[in-house]
Coordinates of C-alpha atoms in Angstrom, one line a residue:
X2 CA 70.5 114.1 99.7
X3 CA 68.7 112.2 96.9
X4 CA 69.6 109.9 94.8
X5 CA 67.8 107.5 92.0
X6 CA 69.1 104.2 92.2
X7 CA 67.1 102.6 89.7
X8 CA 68.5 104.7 86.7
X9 CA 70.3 102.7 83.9
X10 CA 73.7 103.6 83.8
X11 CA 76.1 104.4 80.9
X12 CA 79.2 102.0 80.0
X13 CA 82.3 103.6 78.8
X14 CA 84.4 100.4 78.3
X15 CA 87.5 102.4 76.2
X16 CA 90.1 103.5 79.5
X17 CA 89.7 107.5 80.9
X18 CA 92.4 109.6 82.8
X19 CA 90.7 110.9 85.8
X20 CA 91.8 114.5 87.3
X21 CA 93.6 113.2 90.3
X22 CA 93.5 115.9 93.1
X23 CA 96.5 115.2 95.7
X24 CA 99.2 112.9 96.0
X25 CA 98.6 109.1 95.4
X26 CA 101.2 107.5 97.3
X27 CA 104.3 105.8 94.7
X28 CA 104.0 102.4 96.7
X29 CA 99.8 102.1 95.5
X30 CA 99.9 100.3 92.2
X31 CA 96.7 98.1 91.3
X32 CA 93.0 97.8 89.5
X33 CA 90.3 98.0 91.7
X34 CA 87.3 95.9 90.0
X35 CA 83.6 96.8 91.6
X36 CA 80.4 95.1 90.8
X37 CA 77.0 95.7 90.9
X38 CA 73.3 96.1 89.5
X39 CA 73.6 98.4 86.5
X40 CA 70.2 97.9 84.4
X41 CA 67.0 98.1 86.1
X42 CA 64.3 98.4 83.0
X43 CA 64.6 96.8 79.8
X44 CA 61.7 97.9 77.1
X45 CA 58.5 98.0 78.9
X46 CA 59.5 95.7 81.7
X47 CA 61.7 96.4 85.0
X48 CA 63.1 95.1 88.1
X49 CA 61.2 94.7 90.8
X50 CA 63.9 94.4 93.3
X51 CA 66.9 96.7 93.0
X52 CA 69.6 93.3 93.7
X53 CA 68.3 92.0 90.0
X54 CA 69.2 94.5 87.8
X55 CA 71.8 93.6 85.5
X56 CA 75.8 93.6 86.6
X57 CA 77.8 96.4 85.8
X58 CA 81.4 96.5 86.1
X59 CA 83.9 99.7 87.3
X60 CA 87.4 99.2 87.2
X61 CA 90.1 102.1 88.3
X62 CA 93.6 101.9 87.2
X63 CA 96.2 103.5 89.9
X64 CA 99.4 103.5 88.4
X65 CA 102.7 106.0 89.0
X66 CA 99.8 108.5 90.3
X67 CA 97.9 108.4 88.1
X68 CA 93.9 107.2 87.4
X69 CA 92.2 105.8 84.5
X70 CA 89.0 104.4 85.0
X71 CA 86.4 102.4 82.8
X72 CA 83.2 100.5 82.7
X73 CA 81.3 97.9 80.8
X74 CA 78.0 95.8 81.2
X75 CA 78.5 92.4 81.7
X76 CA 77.3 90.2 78.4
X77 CA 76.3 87.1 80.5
X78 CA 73.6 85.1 78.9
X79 CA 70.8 86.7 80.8
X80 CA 72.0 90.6 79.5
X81 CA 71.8 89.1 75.9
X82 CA 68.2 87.5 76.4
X83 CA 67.0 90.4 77.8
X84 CA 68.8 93.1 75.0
X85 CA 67.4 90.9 72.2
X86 CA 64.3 90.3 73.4
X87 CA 63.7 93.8 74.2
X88 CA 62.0 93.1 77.8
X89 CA 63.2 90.9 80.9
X90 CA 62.8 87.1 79.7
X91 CA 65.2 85.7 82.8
X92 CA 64.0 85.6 86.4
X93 CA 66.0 87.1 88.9
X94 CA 66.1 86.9 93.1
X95 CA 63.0 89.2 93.2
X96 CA 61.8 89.2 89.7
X97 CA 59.6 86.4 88.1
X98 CA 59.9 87.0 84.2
X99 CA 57.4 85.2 81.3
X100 CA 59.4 84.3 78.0
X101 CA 55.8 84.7 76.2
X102 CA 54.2 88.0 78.0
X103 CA 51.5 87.1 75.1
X104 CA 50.3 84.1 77.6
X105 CA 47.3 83.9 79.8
X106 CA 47.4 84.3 83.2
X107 CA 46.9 80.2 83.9
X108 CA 49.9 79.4 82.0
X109 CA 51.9 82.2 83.3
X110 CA 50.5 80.3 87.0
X111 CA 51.8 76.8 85.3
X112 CA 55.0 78.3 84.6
X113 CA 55.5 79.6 87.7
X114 CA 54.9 76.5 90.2
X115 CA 57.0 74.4 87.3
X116 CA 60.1 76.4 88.6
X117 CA 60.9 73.9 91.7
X118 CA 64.2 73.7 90.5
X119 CA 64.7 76.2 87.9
X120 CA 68.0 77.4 85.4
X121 CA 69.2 80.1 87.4
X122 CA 70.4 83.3 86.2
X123 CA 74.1 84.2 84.8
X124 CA 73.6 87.7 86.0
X125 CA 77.0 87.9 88.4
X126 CA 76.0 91.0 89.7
X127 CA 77.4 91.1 93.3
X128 CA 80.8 90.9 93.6
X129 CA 84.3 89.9 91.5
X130 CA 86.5 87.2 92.9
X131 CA 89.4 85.2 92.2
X132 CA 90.4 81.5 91.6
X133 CA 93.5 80.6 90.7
X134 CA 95.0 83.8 88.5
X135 CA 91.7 84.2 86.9
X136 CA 88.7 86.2 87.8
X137 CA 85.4 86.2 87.8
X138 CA 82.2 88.3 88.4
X139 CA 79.4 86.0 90.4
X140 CA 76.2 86.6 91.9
X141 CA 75.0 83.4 94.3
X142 CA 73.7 80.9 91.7
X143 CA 75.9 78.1 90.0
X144 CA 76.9 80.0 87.5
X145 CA 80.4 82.6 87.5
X146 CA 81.5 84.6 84.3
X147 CA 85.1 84.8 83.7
X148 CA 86.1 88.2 83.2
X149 CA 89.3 90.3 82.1
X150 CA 89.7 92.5 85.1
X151 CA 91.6 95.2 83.1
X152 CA 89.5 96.0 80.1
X153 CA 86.5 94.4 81.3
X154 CA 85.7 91.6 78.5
X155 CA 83.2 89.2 79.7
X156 CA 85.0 85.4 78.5
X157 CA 83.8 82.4 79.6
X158 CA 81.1 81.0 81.8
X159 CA 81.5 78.2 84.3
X160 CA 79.0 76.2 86.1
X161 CA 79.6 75.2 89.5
X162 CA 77.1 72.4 89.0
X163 CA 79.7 70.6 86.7
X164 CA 82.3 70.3 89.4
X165 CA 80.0 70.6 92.5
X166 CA 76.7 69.2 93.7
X167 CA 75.2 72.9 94.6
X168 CA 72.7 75.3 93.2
X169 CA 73.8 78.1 95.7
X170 CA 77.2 79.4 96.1
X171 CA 77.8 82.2 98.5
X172 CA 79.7 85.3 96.4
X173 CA 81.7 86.3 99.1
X174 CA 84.5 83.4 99.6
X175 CA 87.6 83.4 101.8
X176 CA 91.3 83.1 100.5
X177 CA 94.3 81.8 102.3
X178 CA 97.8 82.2 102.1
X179 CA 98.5 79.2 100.2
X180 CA 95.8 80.6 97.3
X181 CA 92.9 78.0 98.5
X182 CA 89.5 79.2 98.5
X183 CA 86.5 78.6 100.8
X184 CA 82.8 78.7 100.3
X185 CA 79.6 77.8 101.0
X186 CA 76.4 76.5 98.8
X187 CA 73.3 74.3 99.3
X188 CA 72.2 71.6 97.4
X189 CA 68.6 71.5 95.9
X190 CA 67.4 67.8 94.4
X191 CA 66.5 68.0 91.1
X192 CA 63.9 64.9 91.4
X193 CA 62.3 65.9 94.2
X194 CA 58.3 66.3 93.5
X195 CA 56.8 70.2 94.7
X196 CA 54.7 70.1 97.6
X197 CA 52.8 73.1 98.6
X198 CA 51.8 73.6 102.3
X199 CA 48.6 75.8 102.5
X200 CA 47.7 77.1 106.0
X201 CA 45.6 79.8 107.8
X202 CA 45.9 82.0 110.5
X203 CA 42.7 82.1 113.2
X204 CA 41.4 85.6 113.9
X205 CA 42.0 86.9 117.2
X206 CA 39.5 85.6 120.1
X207 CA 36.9 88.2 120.5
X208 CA 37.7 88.5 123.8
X209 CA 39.8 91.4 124.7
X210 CA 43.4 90.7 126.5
X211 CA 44.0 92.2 129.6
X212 CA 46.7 91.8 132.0
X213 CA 47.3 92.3 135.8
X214 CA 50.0 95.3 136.5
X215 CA 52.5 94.3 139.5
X216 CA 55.4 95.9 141.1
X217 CA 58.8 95.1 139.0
X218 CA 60.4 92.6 140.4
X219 CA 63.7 92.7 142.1
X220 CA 66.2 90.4 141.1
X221 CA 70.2 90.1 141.9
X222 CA 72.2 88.7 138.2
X223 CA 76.1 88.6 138.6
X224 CA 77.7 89.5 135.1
X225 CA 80.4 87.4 134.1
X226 CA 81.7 89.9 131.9
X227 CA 84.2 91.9 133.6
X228 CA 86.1 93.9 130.7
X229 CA 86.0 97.7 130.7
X230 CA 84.2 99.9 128.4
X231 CA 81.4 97.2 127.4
X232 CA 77.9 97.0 127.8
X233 CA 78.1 93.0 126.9
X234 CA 76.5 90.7 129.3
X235 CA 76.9 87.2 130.2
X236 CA 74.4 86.3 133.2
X237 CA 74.3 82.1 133.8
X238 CA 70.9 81.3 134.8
X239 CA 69.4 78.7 137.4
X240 CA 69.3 75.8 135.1
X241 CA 73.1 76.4 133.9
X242 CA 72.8 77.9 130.6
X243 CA 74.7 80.8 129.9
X244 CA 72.8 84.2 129.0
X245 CA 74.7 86.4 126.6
X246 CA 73.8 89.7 125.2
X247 CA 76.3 91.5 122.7
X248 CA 77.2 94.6 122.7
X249 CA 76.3 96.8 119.6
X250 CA 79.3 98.3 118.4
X251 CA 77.8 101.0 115.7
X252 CA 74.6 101.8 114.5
X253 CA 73.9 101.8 110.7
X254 CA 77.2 100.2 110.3
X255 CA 77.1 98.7 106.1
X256 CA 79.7 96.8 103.8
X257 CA 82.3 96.2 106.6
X258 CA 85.8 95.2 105.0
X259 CA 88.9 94.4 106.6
X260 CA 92.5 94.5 106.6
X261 CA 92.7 91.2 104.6
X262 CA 96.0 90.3 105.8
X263 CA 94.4 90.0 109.1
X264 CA 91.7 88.0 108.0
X265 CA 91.6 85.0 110.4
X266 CA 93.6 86.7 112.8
X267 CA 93.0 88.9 115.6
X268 CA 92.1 92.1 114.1
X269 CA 91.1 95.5 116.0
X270 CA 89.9 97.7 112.9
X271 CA 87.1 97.2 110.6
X272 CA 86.0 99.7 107.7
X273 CA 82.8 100.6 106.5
X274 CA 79.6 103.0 105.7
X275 CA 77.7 105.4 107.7
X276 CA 75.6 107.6 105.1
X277 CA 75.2 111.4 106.5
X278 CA 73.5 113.9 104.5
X279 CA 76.5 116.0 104.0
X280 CA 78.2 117.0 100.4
X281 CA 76.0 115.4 98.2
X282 CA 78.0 112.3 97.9
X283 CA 77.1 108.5 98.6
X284 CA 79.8 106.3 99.6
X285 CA 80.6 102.8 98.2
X286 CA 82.1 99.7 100.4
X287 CA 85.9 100.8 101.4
X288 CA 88.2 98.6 100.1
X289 CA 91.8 98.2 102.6
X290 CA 95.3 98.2 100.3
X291 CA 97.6 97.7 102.9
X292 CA 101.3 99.0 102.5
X293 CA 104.1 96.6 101.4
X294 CA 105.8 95.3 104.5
X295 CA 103.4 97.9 106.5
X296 CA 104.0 98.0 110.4
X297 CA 100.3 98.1 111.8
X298 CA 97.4 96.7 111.0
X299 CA 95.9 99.9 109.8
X300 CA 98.9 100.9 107.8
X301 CA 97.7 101.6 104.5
X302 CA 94.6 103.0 102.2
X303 CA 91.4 103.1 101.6
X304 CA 89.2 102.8 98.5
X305 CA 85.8 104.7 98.0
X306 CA 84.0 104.5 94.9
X307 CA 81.7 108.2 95.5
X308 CA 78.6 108.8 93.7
X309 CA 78.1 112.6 93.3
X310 CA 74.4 112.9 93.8
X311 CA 73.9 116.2 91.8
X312 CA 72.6 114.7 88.4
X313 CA 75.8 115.4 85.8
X314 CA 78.2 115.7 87.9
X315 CA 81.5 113.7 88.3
X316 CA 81.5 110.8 90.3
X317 CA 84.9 109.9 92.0
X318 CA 87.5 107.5 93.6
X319 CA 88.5 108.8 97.3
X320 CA 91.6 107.5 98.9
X321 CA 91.7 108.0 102.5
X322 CA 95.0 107.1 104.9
X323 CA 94.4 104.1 106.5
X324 CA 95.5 105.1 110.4
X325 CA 94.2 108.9 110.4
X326 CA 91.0 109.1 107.6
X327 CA 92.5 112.0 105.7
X328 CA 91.8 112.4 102.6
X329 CA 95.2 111.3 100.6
X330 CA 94.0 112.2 97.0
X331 CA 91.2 111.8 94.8
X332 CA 90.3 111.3 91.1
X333 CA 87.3 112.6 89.5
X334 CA 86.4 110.3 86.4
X335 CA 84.6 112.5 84.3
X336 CA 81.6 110.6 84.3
X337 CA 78.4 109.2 86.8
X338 CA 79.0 106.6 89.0
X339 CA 76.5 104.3 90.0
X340 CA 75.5 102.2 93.1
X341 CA 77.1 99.0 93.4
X342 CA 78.1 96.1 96.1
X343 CA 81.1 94.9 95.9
X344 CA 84.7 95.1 94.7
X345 CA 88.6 93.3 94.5
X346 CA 91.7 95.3 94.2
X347 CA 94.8 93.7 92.3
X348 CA 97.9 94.7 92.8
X349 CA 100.6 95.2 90.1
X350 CA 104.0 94.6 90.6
X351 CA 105.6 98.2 90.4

């Protein structure tokens, strides 16, 4: 299977019927809203990390069994920089950009230790969350950009900075019941003076290492862990500290997602990707849609962005059941889907 995940995509921001294949359950009515890198070369210049490029939106329409589906860049600051200046002019995460590439290479080097505290990107290319009844598409600087979830219409942007003291904000918060939201951020003083630390690392001694083999030692641990079926350990040692080891649950186990109802709670299921070579197709993070007044944890759908990995060909939203994996329907949107990180489902009333 191969993929290019560095190709620009292609909006298509006016709303597409998608051929749904199967039977979309009459109780699943919602926009799911994904997010992710979308632009990874403007003009001459590109991206040199694939988490910079610049946010591109999805959303898919499911209502009375039926799929339309649309796409848009979004017009934060940054995009609009860039587009006009023909070439990357805002730094990202992984990519230091030059407003003047025309400079030498000692004031590019000024420029570049004069960012201590710098004006961080608008590019909210990670994931779309939700404050209040409004929504927004953020990355995990200060700044959010309010977004109409059902066309796609980038609106206004907010600065956490105005409200709270932090230059970080994490883009995945949590939601309660009572419609609070929790988060996390860091603080960086914009006084403080840049200090470098310059250091070295010794070569090796000359001399060669060499150790002294001995028979493995035999040694009695008593494992506190008594449940079935788990490799976890918990050994307590002589001086009375406590030893864990956790047990690995999967192996190349990406994007886990939840029964959100359950979040906080005891839970026994989580969802998520493990890429095989098989169909040609790359899975994106499963969103969970429970049922109204479902009975089980697992009682509902999920929601799977799939990129078809043969070049022209029809990406595709694939809704699995919830308790058994089988495939409930699909809907082919006529059009390439591109790699992205993260999404949000709303529900509509029916």
């Amino acid at each position: 299977m191969s993929v290019d995940f560095s190709k620009n995509a292609k909006e298509r921001p006016e709303p597409h019927n998608a051929e749904v294949i199967g039977s979309i359950p009459d109780w699943l009515q919602g926009t799911l809203v994904r997010n992710g890198p979308g632009i990874f070369s403007v003009g001459e210049t590109s991206y040199d990390h694939w988490c910079d490029g610049m946010s591109f939106m999805n959303s898919f329409s499911i209502k009375n069994g039926k799929v339309t589906h649309r796409s848009r860049f979004l017009r934060s600051d940054t995009y609009n920089s860039n587009m006009t200046s023909n070439r990357i002019v805002v730094s990202e995460m992984g990519t230091m950009a030059y407003p003047d590439p025309s400079k030498n290479f000692i004031f590019k080097a000024i420029t570049f230790l004069n960012h201590t505290v710098p004006d961080f990107t608008d590019n909210a290319a990670s994931n779309i969350i939700k404050y209040g009844n409004d929504y927004y598409a953020t990355s995990e600087t200060n700044y959010i950009r309010k977004i109409d979830p059902f066309t796609l219409e980038t609106l206004d942007k907010v600065d956490y900075m105005k409200f709270l003291p932090v230059n970080l904000v994490s883009s995945h918060p949590h939601y309660d019941r009572e419609g609070s939201v929790y988060n996390v951020g860091t603080s960086i003083a914009e006084k403080a003076k840049t200090k470098y630390i310059f250091f070295k690392i010794p070569a090796v001694t000359e001399k060669d290492i060499s150790f002294q083999s001995n028979d493995v030692c035999k040694l009695f641990m008593f494992n506190m862990v008594t449940l079935k079926y788990t490799t976890a350990t918990a050994v307590k040692q002589k001086e009375g500290r406590l030893e864990c080891k956790a047990e690995v649950l999967c192996e190349g186990f990406e994007l886990p997602r939840i029964n959100y109802d359950f979040n906080g709670k005891k839970h026994q299921f989580i969802y998520g990707n493990i890429v095989e070579e098989s169909e040609n197709c790359w899975p994106s993070e499963p969103v969970f849609v429970p049922r109204p007044n479902g009975e089980s944890e697992d009682d509902g759908v999920l929601l799977i962005a799939v990129i078809n990995c043969i070049p022209g060909q029809s990406g595709f939203l694939l809704i699995l059941d919830g308790k058994t994996f089988k495939e409930v329907a699909r809907a082919y949107v006529n059009t390439e889907l591109h790699r992205d990180m993260h999404g949000f489902f709303i529900p509509h009333a029916k």
